[in-house]
mmCIF file of C-alpha atoms and ligand atoms in Angstrom:
data_model
loop_
_atom_site.group_PDB
_atom_site.id
_atom_site.type_symbol
_atom_site.label_atom_id
_atom_site.label_comp_id
_atom_site.label_asym_id
_atom_site.label_seq_id
_atom_site.Cartn_x
_atom_site.Cartn_y
_atom_site.Cartn_z
ATOM 1 C CA MET A 1 0.000 0.000 0.000
ATOM 2 C CA GLY A 2 1.378 3.384 -1.058
ATOM 3 C CA GLU A 3 1.431 6.605 0.951
ATOM 4 C CA PHE A 4 -1.643 8.074 -0.745
ATOM 5 C CA ASP A 5 -3.725 4.890 -0.423
ATOM 6 C CA LEU A 6 -2.769 4.761 3.235
ATOM 7 C CA ILE A 7 -3.873 8.360 3.808
ATOM 8 C CA ALA A 8 -7.107 7.820 1.857
ATOM 9 C CA ARG A 9 -7.906 4.612 3.691
ATOM 10 C CA TYR A 10 -7.046 5.444 7.292
ATOM 11 C CA PHE A 11 -6.880 9.210 7.633
ATOM 12 C CA THR A 12 -9.402 10.744 5.247
ATOM 13 C CA ARG A 13 -12.865 11.361 6.597
ATOM 14 C CA PRO A 14 -15.602 13.921 6.010
ATOM 15 C CA THR A 15 -14.805 17.271 7.661
ATOM 16 C CA PRO A 16 -18.131 19.127 7.720
ATOM 17 C CA ARG A 17 -16.885 21.872 10.029
ATOM 18 C CA ALA A 18 -13.649 22.676 8.202
ATOM 19 C CA ALA A 19 -13.787 24.703 4.989
ATOM 20 C CA LEU A 20 -11.345 22.186 3.436
ATOM 21 C CA GLY A 21 -9.900 18.959 4.825
ATOM 22 C CA VAL A 22 -7.382 16.360 3.598
ATOM 23 C CA GLY A 23 -6.364 16.313 -0.058
ATOM 24 C CA ASP A 24 -5.015 19.696 -1.087
ATOM 25 C CA ASP A 25 -1.812 21.550 -0.214
ATOM 26 C CA CYS A 26 -3.423 23.234 2.783
ATOM 27 C CA ALA A 27 -6.477 22.638 4.889
ATOM 28 C CA LEU A 28 -8.705 25.674 5.377
ATOM 29 C CA LEU A 29 -10.344 26.634 8.662
ATOM 30 C CA GLN A 30 -12.746 29.545 8.943
ATOM 31 C CA PRO A 31 -12.380 31.172 12.378
ATOM 32 C CA ALA A 32 -15.788 32.258 13.697
ATOM 33 C CA PRO A 33 -16.259 35.995 14.326
ATOM 34 C CA GLY A 34 -15.156 37.024 17.808
ATOM 35 C CA MET A 35 -12.993 33.927 18.263
ATOM 36 C CA GLN A 36 -9.254 33.480 18.675
ATOM 37 C CA LEU A 37 -7.470 30.354 17.433
ATOM 38 C CA ALA A 38 -5.691 28.321 20.124
ATOM 39 C CA ILE A 39 -2.937 26.119 18.646
ATOM 40 C CA SER A 40 -0.756 23.470 20.266
ATOM 41 C CA SER A 41 1.524 20.594 19.158
ATOM 42 C CA ASP A 42 2.731 17.484 20.963
ATOM 43 C CA MET A 43 4.997 14.733 19.691
ATOM 44 C CA LEU A 44 5.053 11.126 20.900
ATOM 45 C CA VAL A 45 8.228 9.133 20.296
ATOM 46 C CA GLU A 46 8.477 5.369 20.709
ATOM 47 C CA GLY A 47 10.590 4.346 23.701
ATOM 48 C CA ARG A 48 10.354 7.845 25.151
ATOM 49 C CA HIS A 49 6.583 8.386 25.441
ATOM 50 C CA PHE A 50 5.173 4.901 24.873
ATOM 51 C CA PHE A 51 6.214 1.254 24.850
ATOM 52 C CA ALA A 52 6.676 -0.360 21.414
ATOM 53 C CA ASP A 53 4.030 -2.986 22.164
ATOM 54 C CA VAL A 54 1.288 -0.622 23.396
ATOM 55 C CA ASP A 55 -2.208 -1.244 22.034
ATOM 56 C CA PRO A 56 -2.391 0.908 18.857
ATOM 57 C CA ALA A 57 -5.962 2.056 19.668
ATOM 58 C CA ALA A 58 -4.746 3.308 23.057
ATOM 59 C CA LEU A 59 -1.858 5.068 21.320
ATOM 60 C CA GLY A 60 -4.228 6.765 18.848
ATOM 61 C CA HIS A 61 -6.313 7.911 21.802
ATOM 62 C CA LYS A 62 -3.352 9.172 23.792
ATOM 63 C CA ALA A 63 -1.685 10.989 20.893
ATOM 64 C CA LEU A 64 -4.775 13.146 20.467
ATOM 65 C CA ALA A 65 -5.658 13.279 24.181
ATOM 66 C CA VAL A 66 -2.383 14.929 25.184
ATOM 67 C CA ASN A 67 -2.984 17.608 22.560
ATOM 68 C CA LEU A 68 -6.625 18.151 23.536
ATOM 69 C CA SER A 69 -5.412 18.476 27.111
ATOM 70 C CA ASP A 70 -3.478 21.601 26.110
ATOM 71 C CA LEU A 71 -6.633 23.091 24.610
ATOM 72 C CA ALA A 72 -8.478 22.203 27.828
ATOM 73 C CA ALA A 73 -5.851 24.011 29.885
ATOM 74 C CA CYS A 74 -6.495 27.169 27.838
ATOM 75 C CA GLY A 75 -10.268 26.827 28.068
ATOM 76 C CA ALA A 76 -10.431 26.319 24.287
ATOM 77 C CA THR A 77 -13.047 24.393 22.326
ATOM 78 C CA PRO A 78 -11.495 21.861 19.884
ATOM 79 C CA LEU A 79 -12.001 22.441 16.149
ATOM 80 C CA ALA A 80 -9.496 20.450 14.100
ATOM 81 C CA PHE A 81 -6.104 18.756 14.115
ATOM 82 C CA THR A 82 -3.293 17.667 11.817
ATOM 83 C CA LEU A 83 -1.329 14.429 12.107
ATOM 84 C CA ALA A 84 2.304 14.024 11.098
ATOM 85 C CA LEU A 85 3.212 10.356 11.211
ATOM 86 C CA ALA A 86 6.497 8.499 10.693
ATOM 87 C CA LEU A 87 5.932 4.750 10.312
ATOM 88 C CA PRO A 88 8.649 2.091 10.081
ATOM 89 C CA ARG A 89 6.432 -0.024 7.760
ATOM 90 C CA VAL A 90 2.825 -0.298 6.604
ATOM 91 C CA ASP A 91 1.135 -2.499 9.193
ATOM 92 C CA GLU A 92 -2.570 -2.482 8.399
ATOM 93 C CA ALA A 93 -3.681 -4.048 11.680
ATOM 94 C CA TRP A 94 -1.742 -1.349 13.532
ATOM 95 C CA LEU A 95 -3.135 1.447 11.321
ATOM 96 C CA GLN A 96 -6.660 0.125 11.788
ATOM 97 C CA GLY A 97 -6.335 0.137 15.590
ATOM 98 C CA PHE A 98 -4.505 3.452 15.748
ATOM 99 C CA SER A 99 -6.986 5.301 13.524
ATOM 100 C CA GLN A 100 -9.943 3.830 15.417
ATOM 101 C CA GLY A 101 -8.627 5.005 18.779
ATOM 102 C CA LEU A 102 -7.754 8.385 17.299
ATOM 103 C CA PHE A 103 -11.118 9.045 15.634
ATOM 104 C CA LYS A 104 -13.165 7.785 18.567
ATOM 105 C CA LEU A 105 -11.724 10.527 20.760
ATOM 106 C CA ALA A 106 -11.781 13.059 17.910
ATOM 107 C CA ASP A 107 -15.489 12.409 17.324
ATOM 108 C CA ALA A 108 -16.250 12.694 21.037
ATOM 109 C CA HIS A 109 -14.911 16.263 20.879
ATOM 110 C CA GLY A 110 -16.061 17.246 17.380
ATOM 111 C CA CYS A 111 -12.402 17.671 16.388
ATOM 112 C CA GLU A 112 -11.733 16.991 12.686
ATOM 113 C CA LEU A 113 -8.545 15.608 11.117
ATOM 114 C CA VAL A 114 -7.869 18.115 8.323
ATOM 115 C CA GLY A 115 -4.355 17.233 7.147
ATOM 116 C CA GLY A 116 -0.916 16.020 8.019
ATOM 117 C CA ASP A 117 2.134 14.308 6.636
ATOM 118 C CA THR A 118 3.099 10.656 6.310
ATOM 119 C CA THR A 119 6.637 9.392 5.954
ATOM 120 C CA GLN A 120 8.688 6.257 6.491
ATOM 121 C CA GLY A 121 10.888 6.258 9.621
ATOM 122 C CA PRO A 122 11.026 5.271 13.307
ATOM 123 C CA LEU A 123 7.514 5.412 14.807
ATOM 124 C CA ASN A 124 6.800 9.016 15.704
ATOM 125 C CA ILE A 125 3.447 10.782 16.042
ATOM 126 C CA CYS A 126 3.104 14.543 15.991
ATOM 127 C CA ILE A 127 -0.305 16.168 16.285
ATOM 128 C CA THR A 128 -1.198 19.852 16.099
ATOM 129 C CA VAL A 129 -4.615 20.839 17.433
ATOM 130 C CA PHE A 130 -6.607 23.953 16.669
ATOM 131 C CA GLY A 131 -9.230 25.244 19.038
ATOM 132 C CA GLU A 132 -11.151 28.454 19.581
ATOM 133 C CA VAL A 133 -11.522 30.821 22.518
ATOM 134 C CA PRO A 134 -13.900 33.765 22.627
ATOM 135 C CA VAL A 135 -12.682 37.341 22.791
ATOM 136 C CA VAL A 136 -15.020 39.484 24.905
ATOM 137 C CA ASP A 137 -14.728 43.287 24.808
ATOM 138 C CA GLY A 138 -11.356 42.922 23.136
ATOM 139 C CA LYS A 139 -10.111 40.581 25.883
ATOM 140 C CA SER A 140 -9.186 36.944 25.239
ATOM 141 C CA GLN A 141 -11.011 34.510 27.527
ATOM 142 C CA ALA A 142 -8.119 32.015 27.279
ATOM 143 C CA LEU A 143 -6.851 30.638 30.607
ATOM 144 C CA LEU A 144 -3.145 31.382 30.945
ATOM 145 C CA ARG A 145 -0.374 30.422 33.337
ATOM 146 C CA SER A 146 0.299 33.996 34.306
ATOM 147 C CA GLY A 147 -2.884 35.019 36.144
ATOM 148 C CA ALA A 148 -2.420 33.519 39.649
ATOM 149 C CA ARG A 149 -2.510 36.044 42.525
ATOM 150 C CA ALA A 150 -1.573 35.786 46.218
ATOM 151 C CA GLY A 151 -4.563 34.496 48.176
ATOM 152 C CA ASP A 152 -5.974 32.438 45.274
ATOM 153 C CA ASP A 153 -6.942 28.827 45.904
ATOM 154 C CA VAL A 154 -5.086 26.029 44.078
ATOM 155 C CA TYR A 155 -7.157 23.193 42.614
ATOM 156 C CA VAL A 156 -6.555 19.957 40.738
ATOM 157 C CA SER A 157 -9.078 18.076 38.591
ATOM 158 C CA GLY A 158 -9.726 14.329 38.707
ATOM 159 C CA THR A 159 -7.162 12.017 40.259
ATOM 160 C CA LEU A 160 -3.366 12.164 40.186
ATOM 161 C CA GLY A 161 -0.542 9.662 40.314
ATOM 162 C CA ASP A 162 -2.176 6.496 39.042
ATOM 163 C CA ALA A 163 -0.510 6.823 35.621
ATOM 164 C CA ARG A 164 2.885 6.831 37.356
ATOM 165 C CA LEU A 165 1.889 3.789 39.377
ATOM 166 C CA ALA A 166 1.122 1.922 36.146
ATOM 167 C CA LEU A 167 4.405 3.065 34.632
ATOM 168 C CA GLU A 168 6.391 1.755 37.623
ATOM 169 C CA ALA A 169 4.521 -1.562 37.451
ATOM 170 C CA LEU A 170 5.129 -1.922 33.686
ATOM 171 C CA ARG A 171 8.808 -1.126 34.263
ATOM 172 C CA GLY A 172 8.876 -3.870 36.893
ATOM 173 C CA SER A 173 9.861 -1.713 39.868
ATOM 174 C CA ILE A 174 6.638 -2.527 41.770
ATOM 175 C CA ALA A 175 4.103 -5.372 41.620
ATOM 176 C CA LEU A 176 0.401 -4.493 41.565
ATOM 177 C CA PRO A 177 -2.653 -6.760 41.948
ATOM 178 C CA ALA A 178 -4.204 -7.351 38.487
ATOM 179 C CA ASP A 179 -7.329 -5.230 39.073
ATOM 180 C CA LEU A 180 -5.312 -2.318 40.394
ATOM 181 C CA LEU A 181 -2.873 -2.497 37.479
ATOM 182 C CA ALA A 182 -5.754 -2.562 34.985
ATOM 183 C CA GLU A 183 -7.248 0.617 36.481
ATOM 184 C CA ALA A 184 -3.927 2.418 36.730
ATOM 185 C CA ARG A 185 -3.037 1.396 33.183
ATOM 186 C CA GLN A 186 -6.248 2.988 31.897
ATOM 187 C CA ARG A 187 -5.054 6.254 33.398
ATOM 188 C CA LEU A 188 -1.623 5.929 31.773
ATOM 189 C CA GLU A 189 -2.788 4.827 28.335
ATOM 190 C CA ARG A 190 -6.160 6.553 27.995
ATOM 191 C CA PRO A 191 -5.997 9.938 29.712
ATOM 192 C CA THR A 192 -9.160 12.060 29.670
ATOM 193 C CA PRO A 193 -8.635 15.580 28.336
ATOM 194 C CA ARG A 194 -10.610 17.930 30.597
ATOM 195 C CA ILE A 195 -12.160 19.958 27.790
ATOM 196 C CA ALA A 196 -15.530 20.551 29.471
ATOM 197 C CA LEU A 197 -13.885 21.704 32.693
ATOM 198 C CA GLY A 198 -11.483 24.052 30.899
ATOM 199 C CA ARG A 199 -14.379 25.711 29.100
ATOM 200 C CA ALA A 200 -16.441 25.960 32.283
ATOM 201 C CA LEU A 201 -13.508 27.644 34.046
ATOM 202 C CA ARG A 202 -13.296 30.522 31.547
ATOM 203 C CA GLY A 203 -13.927 33.697 33.498
ATOM 204 C CA VAL A 204 -13.615 31.770 36.800
ATOM 205 C CA ALA A 205 -10.027 30.460 37.036
ATOM 206 C CA SER A 206 -7.197 32.977 37.285
ATOM 207 C CA ALA A 207 -4.557 30.594 35.854
ATOM 208 C CA ALA A 208 -4.462 27.024 34.552
ATOM 209 C CA LEU A 209 -2.258 24.393 32.928
ATOM 210 C CA ASP A 210 -2.413 20.689 32.272
ATOM 211 C CA ILE A 211 -0.276 18.317 34.304
ATOM 212 C CA SER A 212 1.941 16.234 32.041
ATOM 213 C CA ASP A 213 5.220 16.161 33.968
ATOM 214 C CA GLY A 214 3.942 15.976 37.564
ATOM 215 C CA LEU A 215 2.012 18.357 39.809
ATOM 216 C CA LEU A 216 4.961 20.028 41.564
ATOM 217 C CA GLY A 217 6.997 20.555 38.409
ATOM 218 C CA ASP A 218 4.062 21.836 36.385
ATOM 219 C CA LEU A 219 2.658 24.039 39.149
ATOM 220 C CA ARG A 220 6.031 25.780 39.237
ATOM 221 C CA HIS A 221 5.309 26.994 35.693
ATOM 222 C CA ILE A 222 2.228 28.835 36.990
ATOM 223 C CA LEU A 223 4.202 30.233 39.946
ATOM 224 C CA LYS A 224 7.000 31.474 37.709
ATOM 225 C CA ALA A 225 4.697 32.951 35.062
ATOM 226 C CA SER A 226 2.586 34.652 37.759
ATOM 227 C CA GLY A 227 5.463 35.753 40.020
ATOM 228 C CA VAL A 228 4.011 34.080 43.130
ATOM 229 C CA GLY A 229 4.568 31.074 45.434
ATOM 230 C CA ALA A 230 2.263 28.366 46.806
ATOM 231 C CA THR A 231 1.571 26.119 49.776
ATOM 232 C CA LEU A 232 0.099 22.647 49.195
ATOM 233 C CA ASP A 233 -1.488 20.351 51.791
ATOM 234 C CA THR A 234 0.010 16.855 51.384
ATOM 235 C CA SER A 235 -2.746 15.290 53.528
ATOM 236 C CA ILE A 236 -5.259 16.298 50.834
ATOM 237 C CA ALA A 237 -2.915 15.540 47.946
ATOM 238 C CA ILE A 238 -2.500 11.910 49.019
ATOM 239 C CA GLU A 239 -6.230 11.356 48.526
ATOM 240 C CA LEU A 240 -5.908 12.283 44.854
ATOM 241 C CA LEU A 241 -4.318 8.874 44.145
ATOM 242 C CA ALA A 242 -7.299 6.723 43.099
ATOM 243 C CA ALA A 243 -5.311 3.600 43.972
ATOM 244 C CA SER A 244 -4.955 4.710 47.595
ATOM 245 C CA ALA A 245 -8.563 3.553 48.161
ATOM 246 C CA HIS A 246 -7.680 0.027 46.986
ATOM 247 C CA PRO A 247 -7.491 -2.530 49.839
ATOM 248 C CA ALA A 248 -3.985 -3.611 48.806
ATOM 249 C CA CYS A 249 -2.791 -0.020 49.002
ATOM 250 C CA ALA A 250 -4.469 0.602 52.351
ATOM 251 C CA GLY A 251 -2.943 -2.710 53.498
ATOM 252 C CA GLY A 252 0.555 -1.342 52.998
ATOM 253 C CA LEU A 253 1.348 -2.514 49.455
ATOM 254 C CA PHE A 254 3.574 0.505 49.080
ATOM 255 C CA SER A 255 4.645 3.240 51.382
ATOM 256 C CA LEU A 256 3.034 6.624 51.905
ATOM 257 C CA GLU A 257 6.185 8.114 50.372
ATOM 258 C CA ASN A 258 5.598 6.099 47.207
ATOM 259 C CA GLN A 259 1.974 7.192 47.069
ATOM 260 C CA LEU A 260 2.813 10.829 47.602
ATOM 261 C CA GLU A 261 5.575 10.672 45.027
ATOM 262 C CA CYS A 262 3.060 9.397 42.479
ATOM 263 C CA VAL A 263 0.658 12.244 43.253
ATOM 264 C CA LEU A 264 3.157 15.085 43.474
ATOM 265 C CA ALA A 265 5.724 14.082 40.876
ATOM 266 C CA GLY A 266 3.979 11.388 38.816
ATOM 267 C CA GLY A 267 3.336 12.877 35.392
ATOM 268 C CA ASP A 268 1.224 11.630 32.474
ATOM 269 C CA ASP A 269 -2.060 12.368 34.262
ATOM 270 C CA TYR A 270 -3.301 15.158 31.975
ATOM 271 C CA GLU A 271 -5.436 16.665 34.713
ATOM 272 C CA LEU A 272 -5.790 20.428 35.085
ATOM 273 C CA ALA A 273 -4.125 22.400 37.871
ATOM 274 C CA PHE A 274 -5.727 25.818 38.256
ATOM 275 C CA THR A 275 -6.092 28.755 40.583
ATOM 276 C CA ALA A 276 -9.084 30.938 41.415
ATOM 277 C CA PRO A 277 -9.767 33.728 43.910
ATOM 278 C CA ALA A 278 -11.333 32.576 47.183
ATOM 279 C CA SER A 279 -14.376 34.679 46.218
ATOM 280 C CA ALA A 280 -14.911 32.308 43.272
ATOM 281 C CA ARG A 281 -15.236 29.103 45.341
ATOM 282 C CA GLU A 282 -18.893 28.627 44.498
ATOM 283 C CA ALA A 283 -18.252 29.412 40.842
ATOM 284 C CA VAL A 284 -15.483 26.779 40.758
ATOM 285 C CA LEU A 285 -17.818 24.162 42.250
ATOM 286 C CA ALA A 286 -20.534 25.136 39.765
ATOM 287 C CA ALA A 287 -18.035 24.808 36.884
ATOM 288 C CA ALA A 288 -16.944 21.381 38.146
ATOM 289 C CA HIS A 289 -20.583 20.341 38.417
ATOM 290 C CA ARG A 290 -21.384 21.554 34.886
ATOM 291 C CA ALA A 291 -18.341 19.705 33.546
ATOM 292 C CA ASP A 292 -19.181 16.632 35.653
ATOM 293 C CA THR A 293 -15.547 16.590 36.778
ATOM 294 C CA ARG A 294 -14.173 16.253 40.284
ATOM 295 C CA VAL A 295 -12.026 19.128 41.500
ATOM 296 C CA THR A 296 -10.051 19.249 44.747
ATOM 297 C CA HIS A 297 -8.846 22.329 46.598
ATOM 298 C CA ILE A 298 -5.267 21.424 47.538
ATOM 299 C CA GLY A 299 -3.588 24.662 48.531
ATOM 300 C CA ARG A 300 -3.197 28.400 48.148
ATOM 301 C CA ILE A 301 -1.108 30.916 46.269
ATOM 302 C CA ASP A 302 1.308 33.001 48.398
ATOM 303 C CA ALA A 303 3.053 36.273 47.691
ATOM 304 C CA ALA A 304 6.351 34.693 48.858
ATOM 305 C CA PRO A 305 8.032 32.793 46.030
ATOM 306 C CA GLY A 306 8.649 29.025 46.273
ATOM 307 C CA LEU A 307 6.554 25.929 46.761
ATOM 308 C CA ARG A 308 5.885 24.747 50.330
ATOM 309 C CA LEU A 309 4.381 21.435 51.424
ATOM 310 C CA VAL A 310 2.496 21.224 54.715
ATOM 311 C CA ASP A 311 0.685 18.443 56.576
ATOM 312 C CA GLY A 312 -2.973 18.524 57.587
ATOM 313 C CA GLN A 313 -2.190 20.716 60.624
ATOM 314 C CA GLY A 314 -0.313 23.248 58.547
ATOM 315 C CA GLY A 315 3.092 22.117 59.850
ATOM 316 C CA ALA A 316 5.949 22.132 57.346
ATOM 317 C CA VAL A 317 6.624 18.738 55.839
ATOM 318 C CA ASP A 318 10.329 18.011 55.998
ATOM 319 C CA GLY A 319 12.641 18.009 53.018
ATOM 320 C CA ARG A 320 12.148 14.339 52.207
ATOM 321 C CA TYR A 321 9.588 15.342 49.582
ATOM 322 C CA ALA A 322 11.796 18.002 48.066
ATOM 323 C CA SER A 323 13.396 15.515 45.727
ATOM 324 C CA PHE A 324 11.855 12.176 44.943
ATOM 325 C CA ASP A 325 13.633 8.934 44.402
ATOM 326 C CA HIS A 326 11.582 6.479 46.388
ATOM 327 C CA PHE A 327 11.192 3.952 43.584
ATOM 328 C CA GLY A 328 14.953 3.629 43.395
HETATM 329 P P1 ADP B 401 2.383 17.599 0.333
HETATM 330 O O1 ADP B 401 3.112 16.841 -0.700
HETATM 331 O O2 ADP B 401 1.803 18.884 -0.100
HETATM 332 O O3 ADP B 401 3.128 17.679 1.654
HETATM 333 P P2 ADP B 401 1.146 15.190 0.939
HETATM 334 O O4 ADP B 401 1.261 14.504 -0.369
HETATM 335 O O5 ADP B 401 2.141 14.903 1.993
HETATM 336 O O6 ADP B 401 1.087 16.742 0.651
HETATM 337 O O7 ADP B 401 -0.284 14.922 1.536
HETATM 338 C C1 ADP B 401 -1.429 14.898 0.719
HETATM 339 C C2 ADP B 401 -2.615 15.297 1.524
HETATM 340 O O8 ADP B 401 -2.811 14.336 2.547
HETATM 341 C C3 ADP B 401 -2.474 16.647 2.206
HETATM 342 O O9 ADP B 401 -3.744 17.266 2.214
HETATM 343 C C4 ADP B 401 -2.065 16.284 3.607
HETATM 344 O O10 ADP B 401 -2.513 17.256 4.538
HETATM 345 C C5 ADP B 401 -2.779 14.957 3.819
HETATM 346 N N1 ADP B 401 -2.104 14.044 4.744
HETATM 347 C C6 ADP B 401 -0.867 13.508 4.641
HETATM 348 N N2 ADP B 401 -0.603 12.695 5.662
HETATM 349 C C7 ADP B 401 -1.685 12.718 6.466
HETATM 350 C C8 ADP B 401 -2.038 12.099 7.690
HETATM 351 N N3 ADP B 401 -1.210 11.266 8.340
HETATM 352 N N4 ADP B 401 -3.252 12.380 8.215
HETATM 353 C C9 ADP B 401 -4.096 13.220 7.587
HETATM 354 N N5 ADP B 401 -3.837 13.824 6.438
HETATM 355 C C10 ADP B 401 -2.648 13.578 5.862
HETATM 356 MG MG1 MG B 402 3.757 16.089 2.640
#
């Protein structure tokens, strides 16, 4: 099968919303009046971002999900995406699975594949997504990293750390009961982009980003961009690990340090971390309710720079969480 047959067969579908989709030198999108385009790219490289033997449908899902997650973090509504693909060989079973996983998520968000590039080479997937954000009275409604202010609350969506747990289990550094591994693996391989929450937080959140590299590391981006610091409550954070409710976990399967490391430094969760003024607490809960997404208040923004961790009583947690290496 040649390059053009491959594109026609697996990556060409009707694009009713785009002015022009796959097949010409450019795709054409018509931005709606009063809207700004939000654009983001993410690349997934075999061995670095996924295992060679991962289910291709899960990979198709994840490749788009990590991109949609960036739109979610900006409060943007997905419109379209392009797909640049390097494939070592034409493997039709793989292409079938990959495109199915990709389009299932694309359809769920009304996001159309409008173009791309296909070449022979080591497996590499690069997607660029296009979304839209309203401009009201000349002001973009996009959620940025730079808007956090001292006194704001810090929130996280969904659950955190389970993707890291799955990664450690797949690497062989910990052993998980089968049911727990299956759940954690879902979180690693099929992250849920928080599009509905991002949109609901427009005009409510003061800053937002999506968590791809771990809560502490990513939150620092908000702190730096906003020129502030933060204090997080580790006794609340620990409850963000879905696996911590599992009997094996409660029974001491792995230490509290391991659990906290997953939550605070895990990565690959694609949840949103965001800030909002304390006066917006009810609005945040209403947004979470509208988006049908759990949000947890885990800390506050301080004027003093730096990131501080405290226990449930507000006492400083010692430096053992400053750098993580509990999995060895
Ligand atoms: P060009 O030679 O102008 O780069 P190509 O021959 O690479 O164009 O691609 C032909 C058409 O197929 C273009 O519209 C391009 O956007 C689209 N296309 C190529 N690869 C993909 C892909 N993996 N997914 C979707 N569309 C693709
Ligand atoms: Mg090309």
